[in-house]
Amino acid sequence: MQNITTNEQFNEIIASEQLVIVKFYAGWCPDCTRMNMFIDPIIEEYNQYTWYEINRDDFPELAEKYQVMGIPSLLIFKNSEKLAHLHSANAKSPADVTEFLNAQG
């Protein structure tokens, strides 16, 4: 998962014609650490997406703009449009994440 470090990079990534997933996280977040422990095989299986992560604490204006109230949150973008959002309360396990991705269809 590639780390996003600037607003420009974020905007460029989400403008892609390919499906991209951006994980919003924070260093102090235990659920984010837990997700990191199980996400790699999911990234491998769902390789139709390009996966990125961004530290919500470094980009609070982006978190607000895309209604990221809790972390970790997975947002799917294409052509600068947010297509789906897995909120933190529903992102606790590998099953939660794969169910969300399968529902995207």
PDB file of C-alpha atoms in Angstrom:
ATOM      1  CA  MET A   1       0.000   0.000   0.000  1.00  0.00           C
ATOM      2  CA  GLN A   2       1.569   3.264  -1.112  1.00  0.00           C
ATOM      3  CA  ASN A   3       1.533   6.233   1.243  1.00  0.00           C
ATOM      4  CA  ILE A   4       0.026   9.528   0.074  1.00  0.00           C
ATOM      5  CA  THR A   5       2.041  12.509   1.287  1.00  0.00           C
ATOM      6  CA  THR A   6       0.535  15.575  -0.410  1.00  0.00           C
ATOM      7  CA  ASN A   7      -2.867  16.994  -1.367  1.00  0.00           C
ATOM      8  CA  GLU A   8      -1.734  17.121  -4.994  1.00  0.00           C
ATOM      9  CA  GLN A   9      -0.787  13.448  -4.926  1.00  0.00           C
ATOM     10  CA  PHE A  10      -4.160  12.551  -3.365  1.00  0.00           C
ATOM     11  CA  ASN A  11      -6.075  14.493  -6.030  1.00  0.00           C
ATOM     12  CA  GLU A  12      -4.031  12.943  -8.806  1.00  0.00           C
ATOM     13  CA  ILE A  13      -4.572   9.418  -7.456  1.00  0.00           C
ATOM     14  CA  ILE A  14      -8.344   9.697  -7.020  1.00  0.00           C
ATOM     15  CA  ALA A  15      -8.681  11.214 -10.518  1.00  0.00           C
ATOM     16  CA  SER A  16      -7.565   7.902 -12.005  1.00  0.00           C
ATOM     17  CA  GLU A  17      -9.815   6.066 -14.421  1.00  0.00           C
ATOM     18  CA  GLN A  18      -8.829   2.925 -12.528  1.00  0.00           C
ATOM     19  CA  LEU A  19     -10.487   1.998  -9.246  1.00  0.00           C
ATOM     20  CA  VAL A  20      -8.390   3.102  -6.287  1.00  0.00           C
ATOM     21  CA  ILE A  21      -8.827   2.444  -2.592  1.00  0.00           C
ATOM     22  CA  VAL A  22      -7.553   4.969  -0.087  1.00  0.00           C
ATOM     23  CA  LYS A  23      -7.249   3.866   3.530  1.00  0.00           C
ATOM     24  CA  PHE A  24      -7.479   6.721   6.016  1.00  0.00           C
ATOM     25  CA  TYR A  25      -5.560   5.872   9.189  1.00  0.00           C
ATOM     26  CA  ALA A  26      -3.645   7.397  12.089  1.00  0.00           C
ATOM     27  CA  GLY A  27      -0.520   6.250  13.887  1.00  0.00           C
ATOM     28  CA  TRP A  28      -2.236   6.180  17.281  1.00  0.00           C
ATOM     29  CA  CYS A  29      -5.202   4.072  16.081  1.00  0.00           C
ATOM     30  CA  PRO A  30      -5.290   0.460  17.402  1.00  0.00           C
ATOM     31  CA  ASP A  31      -7.897  -0.624  14.825  1.00  0.00           C
ATOM     32  CA  CYS A  32      -5.613   0.689  12.055  1.00  0.00           C
ATOM     33  CA  THR A  33      -2.765  -1.445  13.417  1.00  0.00           C
ATOM     34  CA  ARG A  34      -5.106  -4.447  13.557  1.00  0.00           C
ATOM     35  CA  MET A  35      -6.170  -3.873   9.944  1.00  0.00           C
ATOM     36  CA  ASN A  36      -2.509  -3.729   8.861  1.00  0.00           C
ATOM     37  CA  MET A  37      -2.094  -7.241  10.266  1.00  0.00           C
ATOM     38  CA  PHE A  38      -4.733  -8.744   7.947  1.00  0.00           C
ATOM     39  CA  ILE A  39      -4.918  -6.463   4.903  1.00  0.00           C
ATOM     40  CA  ASP A  40      -2.032  -7.804   2.749  1.00  0.00           C
ATOM     41  CA  PRO A  41      -3.772 -10.998   1.508  1.00  0.00           C
ATOM     42  CA  ILE A  42      -6.894  -8.912   0.784  1.00  0.00           C
ATOM     43  CA  ILE A  43      -4.838  -6.436  -1.270  1.00  0.00           C
ATOM     44  CA  GLU A  44      -3.384  -9.366  -3.185  1.00  0.00           C
ATOM     45  CA  GLU A  45      -6.804 -10.910  -3.844  1.00  0.00           C
ATOM     46  CA  TYR A  46      -8.488  -7.629  -4.812  1.00  0.00           C
ATOM     47  CA  ASN A  47      -5.785  -6.478  -7.189  1.00  0.00           C
ATOM     48  CA  GLN A  48      -8.272  -4.810  -9.534  1.00  0.00           C
ATOM     49  CA  TYR A  49      -7.837  -1.887  -7.110  1.00  0.00           C
ATOM     50  CA  THR A  50      -4.717   0.172  -6.585  1.00  0.00           C
ATOM     51  CA  TRP A  51      -4.324   0.592  -2.834  1.00  0.00           C
ATOM     52  CA  TYR A  52      -3.102   3.710  -1.037  1.00  0.00           C
ATOM     53  CA  GLU A  53      -3.098   5.022   2.507  1.00  0.00           C
ATOM     54  CA  ILE A  54      -3.155   8.500   3.967  1.00  0.00           C
ATOM     55  CA  ASN A  55      -2.659   9.667   7.530  1.00  0.00           C
ATOM     56  CA  ARG A  56      -5.880  11.398   8.509  1.00  0.00           C
ATOM     57  CA  ASP A  57      -4.113  13.526  11.111  1.00  0.00           C
ATOM     58  CA  ASP A  58      -1.878  15.028   8.401  1.00  0.00           C
ATOM     59  CA  PHE A  59      -4.843  15.830   6.114  1.00  0.00           C
ATOM     60  CA  PRO A  60      -7.837  16.734   8.316  1.00  0.00           C
ATOM     61  CA  GLU A  61      -9.403  18.787   5.504  1.00  0.00           C
ATOM     62  CA  LEU A  62      -9.503  15.714   3.227  1.00  0.00           C
ATOM     63  CA  ALA A  63     -10.963  13.585   6.010  1.00  0.00           C
ATOM     64  CA  GLU A  64     -13.667  16.192   6.514  1.00  0.00           C
ATOM     65  CA  LYS A  65     -14.351  16.616   2.797  1.00  0.00           C
ATOM     66  CA  TYR A  66     -14.893  12.871   2.342  1.00  0.00           C
ATOM     67  CA  GLN A  67     -16.770  12.374   5.650  1.00  0.00           C
ATOM     68  CA  VAL A  68     -14.135  10.197   7.289  1.00  0.00           C
ATOM     69  CA  MET A  69     -15.423  10.304  10.860  1.00  0.00           C
ATOM     70  CA  GLY A  70     -13.659   7.186  12.121  1.00  0.00           C
ATOM     71  CA  ILE A  71     -10.553   5.279  11.204  1.00  0.00           C
ATOM     72  CA  PRO A  72      -9.547   3.078   9.585  1.00  0.00           C
ATOM     73  CA  SER A  73     -11.859   3.890   6.691  1.00  0.00           C
ATOM     74  CA  LEU A  74     -11.557   2.526   3.166  1.00  0.00           C
ATOM     75  CA  LEU A  75     -12.788   4.780   0.366  1.00  0.00           C
ATOM     76  CA  ILE A  76     -13.096   3.707  -3.247  1.00  0.00           C
ATOM     77  CA  PHE A  77     -12.565   6.378  -5.911  1.00  0.00           C
ATOM     78  CA  LYS A  78     -12.691   6.572  -9.671  1.00  0.00           C
ATOM     79  CA  ASN A  79     -12.489   9.756 -11.783  1.00  0.00           C
ATOM     80  CA  SER A  80     -12.366  11.863  -8.567  1.00  0.00           C
ATOM     81  CA  GLU A  81     -15.709  10.485  -7.401  1.00  0.00           C
ATOM     82  CA  LYS A  82     -16.119   8.615  -4.116  1.00  0.00           C
ATOM     83  CA  LEU A  83     -17.966   5.430  -5.078  1.00  0.00           C
ATOM     84  CA  ALA A  84     -18.008   3.638  -1.731  1.00  0.00           C
ATOM     85  CA  HIS A  85     -16.933   4.097   1.882  1.00  0.00           C
ATOM     86  CA  LEU A  86     -16.285   1.378   4.457  1.00  0.00           C
ATOM     87  CA  HIS A  87     -16.615   3.147   7.800  1.00  0.00           C
ATOM     88  CA  SER A  88     -14.393   2.224  10.722  1.00  0.00           C
ATOM     89  CA  ALA A  89     -17.178   0.540  12.710  1.00  0.00           C
ATOM     90  CA  ASN A  90     -17.591  -1.967   9.864  1.00  0.00           C
ATOM     91  CA  ALA A  91     -13.888  -2.512   9.172  1.00  0.00           C
ATOM     92  CA  LYS A  92     -12.868  -4.593  12.169  1.00  0.00           C
ATOM     93  CA  SER A  93     -12.113  -7.931  10.497  1.00  0.00           C
ATOM     94  CA  PRO A  94     -10.965  -9.477   7.210  1.00  0.00           C
ATOM     95  CA  ALA A  95     -14.550 -10.678   6.673  1.00  0.00           C
ATOM     96  CA  ASP A  96     -15.862  -7.099   7.040  1.00  0.00           C
ATOM     97  CA  VAL A  97     -13.430  -5.819   4.428  1.00  0.00           C
ATOM     98  CA  THR A  98     -13.958  -8.642   1.919  1.00  0.00           C
ATOM     99  CA  GLU A  99     -17.743  -8.396   2.303  1.00  0.00           C
ATOM    100  CA  PHE A 100     -17.529  -4.674   1.513  1.00  0.00           C
ATOM    101  CA  LEU A 101     -15.309  -5.289  -1.523  1.00  0.00           C
ATOM    102  CA  ASN A 102     -17.528  -8.110  -2.810  1.00  0.00           C
ATOM    103  CA  ALA A 103     -20.562  -5.836  -2.539  1.00  0.00           C
ATOM    104  CA  GLN A 104     -18.900  -3.409  -4.986  1.00  0.00           C
ATOM    105  CA  GLY A 105     -19.496  -5.933  -7.647  1.00  0.00           C
TER     106      GLY A 105
END
